[in-house]
mmCIF file of C-alpha atoms in Angstrom:
data_model
loop_
_atom_site.group_PDB
_atom_site.id
_atom_site.type_symbol
_atom_site.label_atom_id
_atom_site.label_comp_id
_atom_site.label_asym_id
_atom_site.label_seq_id
_atom_site.Cartn_x
_atom_site.Cartn_y
_atom_site.Cartn_z
ATOM 1 C CA UNK Y 1 -0.145 -0.220 0.256
ATOM 2 C CA UNK Y 2 1.583 3.050 -0.903
ATOM 3 C CA UNK Y 3 2.290 5.589 1.781
ATOM 4 C CA UNK Y 4 0.453 9.323 1.397
ATOM 5 C CA UNK Y 5 2.413 12.334 2.193
ATOM 6 C CA UNK Y 6 0.512 14.828 4.248
ATOM 7 C CA UNK Y 7 -0.517 18.090 2.421
ATOM 8 C CA UNK Y 8 1.198 20.300 4.982
ATOM 9 C CA UNK Y 9 4.704 18.104 4.629
ATOM 10 C CA UNK Y 10 4.129 18.239 0.937
ATOM 11 C CA UNK Y 11 3.697 22.166 0.739
ATOM 12 C CA UNK Y 12 6.555 22.605 2.996
ATOM 13 C CA UNK Y 13 8.873 20.612 1.001
ATOM 14 C CA UNK Y 14 7.773 22.065 -2.265
ATOM 15 C CA UNK Y 15 9.041 25.906 -1.107
ATOM 16 C CA UNK Y 16 12.481 24.150 -1.174
ATOM 17 C CA UNK Y 17 11.935 22.264 -4.434
ATOM 18 C CA UNK Y 18 14.762 22.246 -7.172
ATOM 19 C CA UNK Y 19 12.336 24.206 -9.023
ATOM 20 C CA UNK Y 20 12.086 27.189 -6.610
ATOM 21 C CA UNK Y 21 15.795 27.261 -6.284
ATOM 22 C CA UNK Y 22 16.287 27.322 -9.853
ATOM 23 C CA UNK Y 23 14.033 30.195 -10.209
ATOM 24 C CA UNK Y 24 15.595 31.904 -7.099
ATOM 25 C CA UNK Y 25 19.286 31.560 -8.752
ATOM 26 C CA UNK Y 26 17.890 33.000 -12.058
ATOM 27 C CA UNK Y 27 16.326 35.874 -10.223
ATOM 28 C CA UNK Y 28 19.966 36.450 -8.450
ATOM 29 C CA UNK Y 29 21.895 36.213 -11.505
ATOM 30 C CA UNK Y 30 19.688 38.482 -13.399
ATOM 31 C CA UNK Y 31 19.624 41.016 -10.529
ATOM 32 C CA UNK Y 32 23.170 40.592 -10.020
ATOM 33 C CA UNK Y 33 23.938 41.547 -13.681
ATOM 34 C CA UNK Y 34 21.701 44.592 -13.463
ATOM 35 C CA UNK Y 35 23.542 45.977 -10.204
ATOM 36 C CA UNK Y 36 26.877 45.185 -12.081
ATOM 37 C CA UNK Y 37 25.642 46.927 -14.863
ATOM 38 C CA UNK Y 38 24.511 49.810 -12.828
ATOM 39 C CA UNK Y 39 27.843 50.292 -11.478
ATOM 40 C CA UNK Y 40 29.605 49.922 -14.745
ATOM 41 C CA UNK Y 41 27.318 52.600 -15.878
ATOM 42 C CA UNK Y 42 28.589 54.700 -12.909
ATOM 43 C CA UNK Y 43 32.339 54.596 -14.206
ATOM 44 C CA UNK Y 44 32.347 57.970 -16.580
ATOM 45 C CA UNK Y 45 30.929 59.830 -13.579
ATOM 46 C CA UNK Y 46 34.226 59.159 -11.233
ATOM 47 C CA UNK Y 47 36.327 62.389 -10.768
ATOM 48 C CA UNK Y 48 39.318 60.940 -9.245
ATOM 49 C CA UNK Y 49 42.354 61.593 -11.419
ATOM 50 C CA UNK Y 50 43.866 58.192 -10.710
ATOM 51 C CA UNK Y 51 41.115 56.663 -13.169
ATOM 52 C CA UNK Y 52 42.355 58.833 -15.855
ATOM 53 C CA UNK Y 53 46.027 57.631 -15.911
ATOM 54 C CA UNK Y 54 46.995 54.115 -17.716
ATOM 55 C CA UNK Y 55 44.839 51.334 -16.909
ATOM 56 C CA UNK Y 56 42.112 53.490 -16.232
ATOM 57 C CA UNK Y 57 39.606 52.231 -13.710
ATOM 58 C CA UNK Y 58 41.125 48.881 -14.065
ATOM 59 C CA UNK Y 59 44.388 49.876 -11.909
ATOM 60 C CA UNK Y 60 42.403 49.087 -9.127
ATOM 61 C CA UNK Y 61 41.337 45.369 -7.556
ATOM 62 C CA UNK Y 62 37.334 46.667 -7.556
ATOM 63 C CA UNK Y 63 36.858 47.206 -10.799
ATOM 64 C CA UNK Y 64 38.857 44.207 -11.939
ATOM 65 C CA UNK Y 65 36.788 41.723 -9.162
ATOM 66 C CA UNK Y 66 33.771 43.319 -10.759
ATOM 67 C CA UNK Y 67 34.368 42.195 -14.235
ATOM 68 C CA UNK Y 68 35.304 38.879 -13.197
ATOM 69 C CA UNK Y 69 31.775 38.861 -11.007
ATOM 70 C CA UNK Y 70 29.997 40.199 -14.265
ATOM 71 C CA UNK Y 71 31.534 37.473 -16.543
ATOM 72 C CA UNK Y 72 30.643 34.834 -13.490
ATOM 73 C CA UNK Y 73 26.987 35.706 -13.666
ATOM 74 C CA UNK Y 74 26.863 35.938 -17.086
ATOM 75 C CA UNK Y 75 27.929 32.323 -17.265
ATOM 76 C CA UNK Y 76 25.726 31.217 -14.417
ATOM 77 C CA UNK Y 77 22.625 32.729 -16.541
ATOM 78 C CA UNK Y 78 23.717 31.183 -19.509
ATOM 79 C CA UNK Y 79 24.005 27.638 -17.797
ATOM 80 C CA UNK Y 80 20.371 28.609 -16.171
ATOM 81 C CA UNK Y 81 18.961 29.300 -19.436
ATOM 82 C CA UNK Y 82 20.617 26.978 -21.977
ATOM 83 C CA UNK Y 83 19.426 23.833 -23.122
ATOM 84 C CA UNK Y 84 23.118 23.055 -24.294
ATOM 85 C CA UNK Y 85 26.072 22.006 -22.509
ATOM 86 C CA UNK Y 86 24.705 22.846 -18.988
ATOM 87 C CA UNK Y 87 27.280 20.601 -17.291
ATOM 88 C CA UNK Y 88 30.267 22.314 -18.584
ATOM 89 C CA UNK Y 89 28.742 26.120 -18.029
ATOM 90 C CA UNK Y 90 27.840 25.193 -14.396
ATOM 91 C CA UNK Y 91 31.387 23.815 -14.033
ATOM 92 C CA UNK Y 92 32.578 26.986 -15.402
ATOM 93 C CA UNK Y 93 30.772 29.106 -13.505
ATOM 94 C CA UNK Y 94 31.320 27.320 -10.114
ATOM 95 C CA UNK Y 95 35.141 27.592 -11.081
ATOM 96 C CA UNK Y 96 35.009 31.433 -11.642
ATOM 97 C CA UNK Y 97 32.748 31.782 -8.639
ATOM 98 C CA UNK Y 98 34.796 29.632 -5.981
ATOM 99 C CA UNK Y 99 38.364 30.522 -7.326
ATOM 100 C CA UNK Y 100 38.226 33.880 -8.423
ATOM 101 C CA UNK Y 101 35.126 36.189 -7.900
ATOM 102 C CA UNK Y 102 33.421 35.413 -4.593
ATOM 103 C CA UNK Y 103 36.866 35.629 -2.905
ATOM 104 C CA UNK Y 104 37.740 38.816 -4.732
ATOM 105 C CA UNK Y 105 34.710 40.489 -4.082
ATOM 106 C CA UNK Y 106 34.455 39.572 -0.423
ATOM 107 C CA UNK Y 107 38.371 40.986 0.222
ATOM 108 C CA UNK Y 108 37.438 43.866 -1.828
ATOM 109 C CA UNK Y 109 34.310 44.486 0.479
ATOM 110 C CA UNK Y 110 36.072 43.980 3.659
ATOM 111 C CA UNK Y 111 39.321 45.886 2.665
ATOM 112 C CA UNK Y 112 37.157 48.784 1.346
ATOM 113 C CA UNK Y 113 34.684 49.191 4.336
ATOM 114 C CA UNK Y 114 37.049 48.376 7.126
ATOM 115 C CA UNK Y 115 39.725 51.005 5.729
ATOM 116 C CA UNK Y 116 36.822 53.589 5.079
ATOM 117 C CA UNK Y 117 35.367 53.210 8.365
ATOM 118 C CA UNK Y 118 38.870 54.407 9.897
ATOM 119 C CA UNK Y 119 39.233 57.120 7.420
ATOM 120 C CA UNK Y 120 37.501 57.589 4.236
ATOM 121 C CA UNK Y 121 40.493 60.114 2.807
ATOM 122 C CA UNK Y 122 42.574 56.549 2.650
ATOM 123 C CA UNK Y 123 40.179 55.027 -0.159
ATOM 124 C CA UNK Y 124 38.880 58.472 -1.862
ATOM 125 C CA UNK Y 125 40.893 61.818 -2.005
ATOM 126 C CA UNK Y 126 38.939 64.574 -0.756
ATOM 127 C CA UNK Y 127 36.432 65.992 -3.268
ATOM 128 C CA UNK Y 128 36.245 62.895 -5.174
ATOM 129 C CA UNK Y 129 34.137 60.671 -2.675
ATOM 130 C CA UNK Y 130 31.185 58.573 -4.459
ATOM 131 C CA UNK Y 131 27.935 59.058 -3.522
ATOM 132 C CA UNK Y 132 26.480 55.989 -1.070
ATOM 133 C CA UNK Y 133 24.437 54.139 -3.693
ATOM 134 C CA UNK Y 134 27.281 53.614 -6.361
ATOM 135 C CA UNK Y 135 29.824 53.047 -3.390
ATOM 136 C CA UNK Y 136 27.509 50.241 -2.107
ATOM 137 C CA UNK Y 137 27.271 49.037 -5.817
ATOM 138 C CA UNK Y 138 31.100 48.979 -6.234
ATOM 139 C CA UNK Y 139 32.191 47.628 -2.875
ATOM 140 C CA UNK Y 140 29.291 45.620 -1.198
ATOM 141 C CA UNK Y 141 26.509 44.442 -3.570
ATOM 142 C CA UNK Y 142 28.926 42.164 -5.532
ATOM 143 C CA UNK Y 143 30.220 40.219 -2.661
ATOM 144 C CA UNK Y 144 26.453 40.042 -1.228
ATOM 145 C CA UNK Y 145 25.419 38.627 -4.640
ATOM 146 C CA UNK Y 146 28.202 36.362 -4.895
ATOM 147 C CA UNK Y 147 27.852 34.824 -1.405
ATOM 148 C CA UNK Y 148 24.189 34.389 -1.968
ATOM 149 C CA UNK Y 149 24.890 32.494 -5.347
ATOM 150 C CA UNK Y 150 27.198 30.244 -3.905
ATOM 151 C CA UNK Y 151 25.374 29.399 -1.042
ATOM 152 C CA UNK Y 152 22.196 28.479 -2.812
ATOM 153 C CA UNK Y 153 23.734 26.742 -5.497
ATOM 154 C CA UNK Y 154 21.648 23.727 -6.773
ATOM 155 C CA UNK Y 155 24.302 21.699 -7.881
ATOM 156 C CA UNK Y 156 26.870 19.997 -5.161
ATOM 157 C CA UNK Y 157 28.264 22.604 -3.235
ATOM 158 C CA UNK Y 158 31.187 24.132 -5.452
ATOM 159 C CA UNK Y 159 33.451 23.921 -2.444
ATOM 160 C CA UNK Y 160 33.175 20.133 -1.965
ATOM 161 C CA UNK Y 161 35.593 19.883 -5.037
ATOM 162 C CA UNK Y 162 38.137 22.580 -3.875
ATOM 163 C CA UNK Y 163 41.661 21.376 -3.214
ATOM 164 C CA UNK Y 164 43.456 23.552 -0.754
ATOM 165 C CA UNK Y 165 46.621 23.231 -2.771
ATOM 166 C CA UNK Y 166 45.272 24.353 -6.022
ATOM 167 C CA UNK Y 167 43.144 27.260 -4.498
ATOM 168 C CA UNK Y 168 46.264 28.309 -2.762
ATOM 169 C CA UNK Y 169 48.232 28.265 -6.021
ATOM 170 C CA UNK Y 170 45.582 30.189 -8.066
ATOM 171 C CA UNK Y 171 45.127 32.632 -5.489
ATOM 172 C CA UNK Y 172 48.934 33.420 -5.319
ATOM 173 C CA UNK Y 173 49.373 33.429 -9.257
ATOM 174 C CA UNK Y 174 46.542 35.996 -9.232
ATOM 175 C CA UNK Y 175 48.011 38.003 -6.353
ATOM 176 C CA UNK Y 176 51.212 38.388 -8.141
ATOM 177 C CA UNK Y 177 49.540 39.235 -11.597
ATOM 178 C CA UNK Y 178 47.928 41.773 -9.816
ATOM 179 C CA UNK Y 179 50.969 43.139 -7.940
ATOM 180 C CA UNK Y 180 52.950 43.077 -11.623
ATOM 181 C CA UNK Y 181 49.842 44.939 -12.992
ATOM 182 C CA UNK Y 182 49.800 47.772 -10.103
ATOM 183 C CA UNK Y 183 53.470 48.287 -10.476
ATOM 184 C CA UNK Y 184 53.301 48.480 -14.366
ATOM 185 C CA UNK Y 185 50.689 51.085 -13.992
ATOM 186 C CA UNK Y 186 52.740 52.929 -11.621
ATOM 187 C CA UNK Y 187 56.013 52.916 -13.797
ATOM 188 C CA UNK Y 188 53.591 54.513 -16.435
ATOM 189 C CA UNK Y 189 51.649 56.784 -14.188
ATOM 190 C CA UNK Y 190 54.366 57.690 -11.654
ATOM 191 C CA UNK Y 191 51.866 57.303 -8.693
#
């Protein structure tokens, strides 16, 4: 005799069904991409003279991380909506998210807001401060969106396949590449 599921149990389990999680992930990806696009659209309004030198805004980790985050969410949305090659797209999105975008955005957010709390002149020269909403869009929203995406991943948790050695190696290579980039920009800009 088949067992019946009580209606109350069935309704509570349907709220966390794969379909509702999939819809939530799609909403997170679309919302994140809209927030990231809004942040990029604010770039021409930045008056800080450092943005006019070689490398432009991409001298700063904030904008490099925002670019990687946008790519990550774009790949994630393609994986959500594409009927073809979902496994490869999900694997690429998870790799970008776990190894690059999420750690970078969380680092940017923690560093920026902690330094800004001490003295905002350390992160923005006087007279060139950003309004609060764009500031939040550059330095907090990407970290929140990527963390939500990571925590609500509908596949097996991406961190279950992370190996410490490969993570440390990749992050060290990324840090050295960024350091070399900053030094190169400094050599051309003189600041």
